[in-house]
PDB file of C-alpha atoms in Angstrom:
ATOM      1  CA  UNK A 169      12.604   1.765 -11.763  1.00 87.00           C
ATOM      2  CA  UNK A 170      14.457   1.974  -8.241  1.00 91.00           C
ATOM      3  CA  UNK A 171      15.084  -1.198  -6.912  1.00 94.00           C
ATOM      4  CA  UNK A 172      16.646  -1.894  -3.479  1.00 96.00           C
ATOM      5  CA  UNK A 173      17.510  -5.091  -2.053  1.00 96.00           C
ATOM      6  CA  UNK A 174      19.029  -6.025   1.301  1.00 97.00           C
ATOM      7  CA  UNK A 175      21.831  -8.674   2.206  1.00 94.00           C
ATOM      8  CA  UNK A 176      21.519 -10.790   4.372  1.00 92.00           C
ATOM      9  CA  UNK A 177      17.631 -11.325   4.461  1.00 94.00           C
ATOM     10  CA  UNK A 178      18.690 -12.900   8.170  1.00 96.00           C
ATOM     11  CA  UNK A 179      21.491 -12.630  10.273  1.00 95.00           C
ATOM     12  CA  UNK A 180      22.334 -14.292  13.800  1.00 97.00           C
ATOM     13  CA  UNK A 181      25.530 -13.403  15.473  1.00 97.00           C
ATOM     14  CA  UNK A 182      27.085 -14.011  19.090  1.00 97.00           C
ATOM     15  CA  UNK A 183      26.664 -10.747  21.605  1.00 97.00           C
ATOM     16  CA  UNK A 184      30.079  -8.186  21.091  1.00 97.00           C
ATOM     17  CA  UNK A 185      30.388  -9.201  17.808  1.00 97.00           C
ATOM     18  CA  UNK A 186      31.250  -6.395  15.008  1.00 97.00           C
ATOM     19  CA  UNK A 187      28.475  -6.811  12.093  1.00 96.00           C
ATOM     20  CA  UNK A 188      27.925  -5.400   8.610  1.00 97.00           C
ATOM     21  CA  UNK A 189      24.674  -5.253   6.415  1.00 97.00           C
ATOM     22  CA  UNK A 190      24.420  -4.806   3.278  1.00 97.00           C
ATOM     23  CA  UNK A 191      22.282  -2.724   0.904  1.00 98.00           C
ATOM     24  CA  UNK A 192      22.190  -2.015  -2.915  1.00 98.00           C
ATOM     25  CA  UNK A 193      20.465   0.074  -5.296  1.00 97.00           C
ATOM     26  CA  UNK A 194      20.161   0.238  -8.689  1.00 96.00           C
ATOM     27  CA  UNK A 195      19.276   4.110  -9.469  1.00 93.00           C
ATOM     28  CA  UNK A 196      22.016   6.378  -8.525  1.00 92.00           C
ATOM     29  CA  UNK A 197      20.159   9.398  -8.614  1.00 92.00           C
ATOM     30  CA  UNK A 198      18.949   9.188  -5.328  1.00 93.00           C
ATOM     31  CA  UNK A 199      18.360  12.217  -3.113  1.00 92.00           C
ATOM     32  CA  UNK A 200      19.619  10.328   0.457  1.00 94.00           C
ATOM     33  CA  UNK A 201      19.638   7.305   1.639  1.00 96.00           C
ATOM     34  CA  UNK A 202      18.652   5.953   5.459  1.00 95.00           C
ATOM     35  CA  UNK A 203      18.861   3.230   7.871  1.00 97.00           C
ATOM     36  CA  UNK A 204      15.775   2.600   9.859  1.00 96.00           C
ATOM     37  CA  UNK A 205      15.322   0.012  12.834  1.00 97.00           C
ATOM     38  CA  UNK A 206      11.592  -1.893  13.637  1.00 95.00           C
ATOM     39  CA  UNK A 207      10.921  -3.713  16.262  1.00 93.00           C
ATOM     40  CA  UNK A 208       8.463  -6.694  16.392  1.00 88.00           C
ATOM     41  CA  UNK A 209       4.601  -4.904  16.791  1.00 84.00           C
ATOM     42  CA  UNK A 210       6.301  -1.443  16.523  1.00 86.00           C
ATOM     43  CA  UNK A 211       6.889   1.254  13.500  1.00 88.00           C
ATOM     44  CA  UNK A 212      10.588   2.456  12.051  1.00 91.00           C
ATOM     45  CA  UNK A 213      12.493   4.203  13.973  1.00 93.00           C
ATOM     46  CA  UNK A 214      15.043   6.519  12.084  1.00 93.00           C
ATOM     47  CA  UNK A 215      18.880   5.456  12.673  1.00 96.00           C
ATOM     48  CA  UNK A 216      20.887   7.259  10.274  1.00 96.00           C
ATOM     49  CA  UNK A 217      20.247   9.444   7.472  1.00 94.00           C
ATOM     50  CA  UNK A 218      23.123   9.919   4.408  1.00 95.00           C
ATOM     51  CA  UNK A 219      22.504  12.904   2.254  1.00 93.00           C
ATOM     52  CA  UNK A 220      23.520  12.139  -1.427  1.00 92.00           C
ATOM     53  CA  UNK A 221      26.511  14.065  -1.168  1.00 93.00           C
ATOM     54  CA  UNK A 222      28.287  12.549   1.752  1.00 94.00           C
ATOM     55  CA  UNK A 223      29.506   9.678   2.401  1.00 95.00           C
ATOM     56  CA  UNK A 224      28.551   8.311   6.104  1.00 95.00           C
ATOM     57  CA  UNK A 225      26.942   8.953   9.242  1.00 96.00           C
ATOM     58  CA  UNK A 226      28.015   7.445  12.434  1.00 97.00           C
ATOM     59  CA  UNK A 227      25.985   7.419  15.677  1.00 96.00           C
ATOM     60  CA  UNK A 228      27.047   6.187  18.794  1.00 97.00           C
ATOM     61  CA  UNK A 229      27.948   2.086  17.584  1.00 97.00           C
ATOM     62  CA  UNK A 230      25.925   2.564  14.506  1.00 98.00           C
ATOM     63  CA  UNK A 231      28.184   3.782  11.488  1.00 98.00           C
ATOM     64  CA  UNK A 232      26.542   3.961   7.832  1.00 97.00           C
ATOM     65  CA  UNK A 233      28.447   4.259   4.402  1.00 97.00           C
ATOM     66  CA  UNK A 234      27.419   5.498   0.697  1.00 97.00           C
ATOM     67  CA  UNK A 235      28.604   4.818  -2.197  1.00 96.00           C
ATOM     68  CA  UNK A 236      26.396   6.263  -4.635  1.00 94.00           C
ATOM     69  CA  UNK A 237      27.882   5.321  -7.837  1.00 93.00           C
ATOM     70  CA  UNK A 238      28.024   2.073  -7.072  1.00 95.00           C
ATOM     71  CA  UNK A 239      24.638   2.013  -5.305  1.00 96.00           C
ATOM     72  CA  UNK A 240      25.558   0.653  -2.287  1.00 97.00           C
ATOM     73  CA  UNK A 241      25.302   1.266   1.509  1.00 98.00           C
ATOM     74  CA  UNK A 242      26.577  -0.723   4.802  1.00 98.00           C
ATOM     75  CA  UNK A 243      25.363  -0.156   8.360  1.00 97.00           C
ATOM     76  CA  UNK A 244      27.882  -1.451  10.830  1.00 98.00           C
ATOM     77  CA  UNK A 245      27.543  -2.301  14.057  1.00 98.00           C
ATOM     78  CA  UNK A 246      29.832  -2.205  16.517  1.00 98.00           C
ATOM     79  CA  UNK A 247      30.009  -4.581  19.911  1.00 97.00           C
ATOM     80  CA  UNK A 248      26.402  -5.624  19.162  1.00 97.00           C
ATOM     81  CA  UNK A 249      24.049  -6.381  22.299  1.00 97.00           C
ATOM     82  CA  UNK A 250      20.742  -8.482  22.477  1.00 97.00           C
ATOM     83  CA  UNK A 251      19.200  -5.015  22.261  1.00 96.00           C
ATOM     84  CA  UNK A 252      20.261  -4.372  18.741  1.00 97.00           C
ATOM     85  CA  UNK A 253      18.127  -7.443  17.909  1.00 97.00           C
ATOM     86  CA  UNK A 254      15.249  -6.089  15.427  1.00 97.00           C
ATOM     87  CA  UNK A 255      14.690  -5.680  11.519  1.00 96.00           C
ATOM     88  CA  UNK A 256      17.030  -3.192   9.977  1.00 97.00           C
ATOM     89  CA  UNK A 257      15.585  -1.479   7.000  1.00 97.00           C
ATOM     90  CA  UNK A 258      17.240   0.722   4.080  1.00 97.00           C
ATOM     91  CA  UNK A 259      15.515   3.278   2.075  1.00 95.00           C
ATOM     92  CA  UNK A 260      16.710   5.858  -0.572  1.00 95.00           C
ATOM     93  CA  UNK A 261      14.679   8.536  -1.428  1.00 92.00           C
ATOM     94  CA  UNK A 262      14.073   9.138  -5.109  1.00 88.00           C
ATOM     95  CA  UNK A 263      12.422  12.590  -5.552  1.00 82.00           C
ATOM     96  CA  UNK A 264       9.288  14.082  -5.432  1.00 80.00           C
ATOM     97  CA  UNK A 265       8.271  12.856  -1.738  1.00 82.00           C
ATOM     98  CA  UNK A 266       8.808   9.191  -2.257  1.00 86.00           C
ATOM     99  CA  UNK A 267      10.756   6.784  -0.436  1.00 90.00           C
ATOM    100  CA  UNK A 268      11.707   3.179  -1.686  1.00 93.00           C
ATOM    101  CA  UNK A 269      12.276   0.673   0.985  1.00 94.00           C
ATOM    102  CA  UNK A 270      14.504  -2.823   0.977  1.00 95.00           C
ATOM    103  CA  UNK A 271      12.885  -5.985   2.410  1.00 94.00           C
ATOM    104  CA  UNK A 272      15.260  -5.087   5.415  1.00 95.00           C
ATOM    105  CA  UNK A 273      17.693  -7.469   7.615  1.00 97.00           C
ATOM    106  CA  UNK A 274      16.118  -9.615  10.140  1.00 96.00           C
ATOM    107  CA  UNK A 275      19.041  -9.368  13.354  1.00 97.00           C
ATOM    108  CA  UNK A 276      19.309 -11.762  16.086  1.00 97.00           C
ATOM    109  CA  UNK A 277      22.308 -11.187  18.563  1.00 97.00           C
ATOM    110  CA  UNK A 278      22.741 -14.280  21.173  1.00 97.00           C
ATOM    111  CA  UNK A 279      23.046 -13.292  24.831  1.00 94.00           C
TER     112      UNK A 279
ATOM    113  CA  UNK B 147       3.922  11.526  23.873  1.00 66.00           C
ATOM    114  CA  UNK B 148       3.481  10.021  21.077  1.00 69.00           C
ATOM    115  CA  UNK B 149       4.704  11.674  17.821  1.00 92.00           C
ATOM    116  CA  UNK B 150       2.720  10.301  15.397  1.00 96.00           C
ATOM    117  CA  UNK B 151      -0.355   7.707  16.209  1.00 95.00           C
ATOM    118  CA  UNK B 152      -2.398   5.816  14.557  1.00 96.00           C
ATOM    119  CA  UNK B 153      -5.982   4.216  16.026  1.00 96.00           C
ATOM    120  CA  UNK B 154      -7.175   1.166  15.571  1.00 97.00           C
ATOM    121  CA  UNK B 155      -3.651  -0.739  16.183  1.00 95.00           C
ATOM    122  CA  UNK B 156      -5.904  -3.959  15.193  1.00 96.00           C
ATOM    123  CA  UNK B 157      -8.674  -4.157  13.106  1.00 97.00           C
ATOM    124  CA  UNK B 158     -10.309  -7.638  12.557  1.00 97.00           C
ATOM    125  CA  UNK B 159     -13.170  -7.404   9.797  1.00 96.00           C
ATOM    126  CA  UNK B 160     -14.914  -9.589   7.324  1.00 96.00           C
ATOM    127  CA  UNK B 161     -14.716  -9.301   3.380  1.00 96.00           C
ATOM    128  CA  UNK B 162     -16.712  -6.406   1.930  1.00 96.00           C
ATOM    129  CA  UNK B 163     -16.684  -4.141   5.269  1.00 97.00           C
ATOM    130  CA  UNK B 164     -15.679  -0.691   4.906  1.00 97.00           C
ATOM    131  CA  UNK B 165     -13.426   0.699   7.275  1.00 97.00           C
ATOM    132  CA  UNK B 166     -11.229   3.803   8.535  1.00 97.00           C
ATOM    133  CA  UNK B 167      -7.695   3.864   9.894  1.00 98.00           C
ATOM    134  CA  UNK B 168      -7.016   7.263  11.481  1.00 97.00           C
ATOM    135  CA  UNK B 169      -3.330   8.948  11.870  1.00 97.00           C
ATOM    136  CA  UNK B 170      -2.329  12.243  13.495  1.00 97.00           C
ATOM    137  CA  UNK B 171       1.088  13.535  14.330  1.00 97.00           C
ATOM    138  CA  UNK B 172       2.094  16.541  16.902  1.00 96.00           C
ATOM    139  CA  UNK B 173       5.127  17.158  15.244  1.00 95.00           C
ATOM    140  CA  UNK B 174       4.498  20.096  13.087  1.00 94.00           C
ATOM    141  CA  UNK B 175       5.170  18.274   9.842  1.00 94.00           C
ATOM    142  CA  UNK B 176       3.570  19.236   6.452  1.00 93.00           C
ATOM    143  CA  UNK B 177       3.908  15.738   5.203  1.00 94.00           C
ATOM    144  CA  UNK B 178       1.904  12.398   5.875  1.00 95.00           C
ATOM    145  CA  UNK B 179       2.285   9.434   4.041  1.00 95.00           C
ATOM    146  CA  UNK B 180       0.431   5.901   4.223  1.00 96.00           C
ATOM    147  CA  UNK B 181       2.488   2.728   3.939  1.00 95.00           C
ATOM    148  CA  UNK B 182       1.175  -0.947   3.110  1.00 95.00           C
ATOM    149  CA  UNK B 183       3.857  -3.658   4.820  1.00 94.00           C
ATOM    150  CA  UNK B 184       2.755  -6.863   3.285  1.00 89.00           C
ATOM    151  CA  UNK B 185       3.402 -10.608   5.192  1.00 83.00           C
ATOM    152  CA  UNK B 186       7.095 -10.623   2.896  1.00 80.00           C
ATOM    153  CA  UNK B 187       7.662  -7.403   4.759  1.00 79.00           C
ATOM    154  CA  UNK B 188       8.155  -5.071   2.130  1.00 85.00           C
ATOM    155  CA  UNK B 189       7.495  -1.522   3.017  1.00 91.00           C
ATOM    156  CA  UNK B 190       5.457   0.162  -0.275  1.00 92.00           C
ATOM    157  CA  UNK B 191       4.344   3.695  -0.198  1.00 92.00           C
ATOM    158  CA  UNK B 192       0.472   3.899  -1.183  1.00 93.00           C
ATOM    159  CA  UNK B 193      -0.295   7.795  -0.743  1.00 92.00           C
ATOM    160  CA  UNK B 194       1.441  10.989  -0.089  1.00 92.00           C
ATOM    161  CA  UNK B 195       0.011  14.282   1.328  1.00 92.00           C
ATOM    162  CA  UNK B 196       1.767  17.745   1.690  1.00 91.00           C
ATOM    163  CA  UNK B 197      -0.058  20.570   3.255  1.00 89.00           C
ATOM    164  CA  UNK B 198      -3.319  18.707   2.778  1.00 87.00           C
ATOM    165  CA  UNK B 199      -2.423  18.154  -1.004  1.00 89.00           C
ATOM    166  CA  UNK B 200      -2.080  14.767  -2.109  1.00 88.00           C
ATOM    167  CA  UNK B 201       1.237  14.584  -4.113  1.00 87.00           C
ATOM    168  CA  UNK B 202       1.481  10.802  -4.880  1.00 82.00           C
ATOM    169  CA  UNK B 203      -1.229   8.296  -5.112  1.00 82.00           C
ATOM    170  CA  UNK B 204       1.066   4.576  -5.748  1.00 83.00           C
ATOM    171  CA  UNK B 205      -1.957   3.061  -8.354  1.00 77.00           C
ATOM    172  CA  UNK B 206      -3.613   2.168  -5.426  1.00 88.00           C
ATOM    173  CA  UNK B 207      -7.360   0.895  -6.110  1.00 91.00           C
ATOM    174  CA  UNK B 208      -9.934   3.370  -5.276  1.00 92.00           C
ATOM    175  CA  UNK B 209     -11.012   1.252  -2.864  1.00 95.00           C
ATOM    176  CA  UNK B 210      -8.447   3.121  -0.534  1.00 95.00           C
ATOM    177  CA  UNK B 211      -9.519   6.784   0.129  1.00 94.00           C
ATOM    178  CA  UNK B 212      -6.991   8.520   2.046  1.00 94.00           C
ATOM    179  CA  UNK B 213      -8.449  12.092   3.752  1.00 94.00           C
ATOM    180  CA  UNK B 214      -6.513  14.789   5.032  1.00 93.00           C
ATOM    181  CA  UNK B 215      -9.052  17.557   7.155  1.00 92.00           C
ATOM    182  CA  UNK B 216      -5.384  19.660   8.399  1.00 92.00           C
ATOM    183  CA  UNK B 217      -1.996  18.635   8.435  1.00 92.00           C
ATOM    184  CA  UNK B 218      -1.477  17.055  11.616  1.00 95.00           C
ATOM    185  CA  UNK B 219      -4.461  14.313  10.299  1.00 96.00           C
ATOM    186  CA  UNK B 220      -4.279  11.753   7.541  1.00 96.00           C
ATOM    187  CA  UNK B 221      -7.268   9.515   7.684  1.00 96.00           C
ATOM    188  CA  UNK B 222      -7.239   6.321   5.343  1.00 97.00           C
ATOM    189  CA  UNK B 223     -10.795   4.842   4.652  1.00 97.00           C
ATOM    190  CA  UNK B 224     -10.988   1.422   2.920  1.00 96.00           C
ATOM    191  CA  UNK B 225     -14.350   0.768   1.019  1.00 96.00           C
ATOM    192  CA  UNK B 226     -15.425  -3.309   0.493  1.00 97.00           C
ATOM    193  CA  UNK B 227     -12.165  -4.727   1.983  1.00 96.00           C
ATOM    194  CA  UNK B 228     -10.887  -7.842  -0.012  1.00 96.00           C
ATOM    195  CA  UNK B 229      -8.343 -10.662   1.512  1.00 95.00           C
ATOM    196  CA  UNK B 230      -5.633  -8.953  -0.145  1.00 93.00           C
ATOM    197  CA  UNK B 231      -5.724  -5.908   1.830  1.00 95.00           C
ATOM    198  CA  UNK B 232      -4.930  -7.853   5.259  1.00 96.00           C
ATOM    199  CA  UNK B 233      -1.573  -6.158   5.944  1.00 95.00           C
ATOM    200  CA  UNK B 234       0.192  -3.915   8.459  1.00 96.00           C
ATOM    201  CA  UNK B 235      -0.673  -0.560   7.138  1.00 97.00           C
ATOM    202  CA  UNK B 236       2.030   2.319   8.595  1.00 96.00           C
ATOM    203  CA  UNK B 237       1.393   5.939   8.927  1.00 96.00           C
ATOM    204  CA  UNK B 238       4.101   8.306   8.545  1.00 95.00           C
ATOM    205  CA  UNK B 239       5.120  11.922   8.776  1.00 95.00           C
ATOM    206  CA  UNK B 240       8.021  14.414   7.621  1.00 93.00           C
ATOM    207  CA  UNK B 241       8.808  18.345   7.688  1.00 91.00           C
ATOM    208  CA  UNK B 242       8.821  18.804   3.507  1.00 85.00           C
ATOM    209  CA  UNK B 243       9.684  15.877   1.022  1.00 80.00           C
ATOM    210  CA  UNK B 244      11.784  13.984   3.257  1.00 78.00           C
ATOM    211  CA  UNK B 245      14.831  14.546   1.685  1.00 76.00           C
ATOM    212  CA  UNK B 246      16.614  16.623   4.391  1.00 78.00           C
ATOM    213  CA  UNK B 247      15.106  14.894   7.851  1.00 82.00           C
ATOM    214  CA  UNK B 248      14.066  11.679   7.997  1.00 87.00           C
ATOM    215  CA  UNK B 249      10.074  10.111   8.055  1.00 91.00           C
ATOM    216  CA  UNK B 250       8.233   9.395  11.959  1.00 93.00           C
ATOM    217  CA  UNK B 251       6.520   6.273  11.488  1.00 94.00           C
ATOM    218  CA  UNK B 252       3.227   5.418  13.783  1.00 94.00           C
ATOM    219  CA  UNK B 253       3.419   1.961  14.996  1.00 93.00           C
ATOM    220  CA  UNK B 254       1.137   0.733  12.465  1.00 95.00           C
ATOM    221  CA  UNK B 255      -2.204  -0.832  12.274  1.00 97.00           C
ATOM    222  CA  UNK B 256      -2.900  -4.977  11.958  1.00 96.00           C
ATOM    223  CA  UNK B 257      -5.558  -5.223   9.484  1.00 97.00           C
ATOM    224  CA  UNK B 258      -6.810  -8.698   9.278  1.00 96.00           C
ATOM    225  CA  UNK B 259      -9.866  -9.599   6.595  1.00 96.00           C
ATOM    226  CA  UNK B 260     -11.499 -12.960   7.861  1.00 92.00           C
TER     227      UNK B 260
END
């Protein structure tokens, strides 16, 4: 059974710092994997999305990595702003039109 | 405009009402989903439909009756709501499985059993 977890379950950092989080998996065969943003009272909003047989995605300050066989993925951030405060959320897709999702990251970035 | 929305984006009700969540997305997708967030957060997929087909039903009770009338509507109907169903339901969309371009998510509805 797919399992994904997400490290840290909080994080709080000082504006313009460079951040990592951290999510693992415990199926390999996965089909992709993404990195999805929500904002308090709002839905997911889409950030990056790693087909199985690459190995990142960067957009903008946002750059995501896979490692499949190890069943792991980081989203960094680059020069984060207050903005980027929000829940960050991982998800691999397993098949068959379903989607498992982590717990997700809860970011705070100080001003 | 809105890609996909849902209506109510609260709904305050007392044990044993039945009640409807309705979605619809002007995206062109083929593919709806219904998500359950619970208070922890977690993000669990309850029902899947593709061209009006439902292609995964998560052992959700049959309390929950999702209904899909074209594919730009998934409608989720809840019969004799319990306590445990109080949760931030999310409805989502994609163009096939989802394995090529990611899911639109609504901004999801606040379901609160009193």
């Amino acid at each position: 059974k797919q399992e994904v977890t997400q490290i840290p379950a909080a994080l709080s950092v000082p504006e313009g710092e460079n951040l990592v989080l951290n999510c693992s998996f415990t199926d390999s065969a996965i089909y992709n994997l993404q990195w999805f943003r929500q904002d308090p009272g709002k839905g997911l909003t889409s950030l990056l999305l790693i087909q199985s047989s690459q190995r990142e995605q960067t957009s903008g300050r946002l750059n995501a990595s896979l490692d499949k066989s190890s069943g792991r993925s980081t989203l960094y951030i680059a020069a984060s702003q207050p903005g980027d405060s929000a829940t960050y959320l991982c998800a691999v897709h397993t098949g068959g039109f379903k989607t498992i999702f982590g717990a997700g990251t809860r970011l705070f970035v100080k001003a | 405009d809105t890609a996909v929305s849902q209506t109510p984006k609260y709904l305050v009700t007392q044990m044993g009402n039945d009640k409807s969540i309705k979605c619809e997305q002007n995206l062109g997708h083929d593919t709806m989903y219904w998500y359950k967030q619970d208070s922890k957060k977690f993000l669990k997929i309850m029902f899947s439909y593709n061209n009006k087909e439902l292609i995964i039903n998560e052992t959700v009770p049959n309390r929950f009756s999702p209904k899909s009338p074209d594919k730009a509507h998934l409608n989720l109907h809840i019969n004799s709501l319990e306590l445990g169903d109080s949760a931030v339901y999310f409805c989502a969309s994609s163009q096939g499985s989802g394995q090529v371009q990611p899911q639109h998510f609504g901004d999801g509805t606040r379901l609160s059993i009193l």
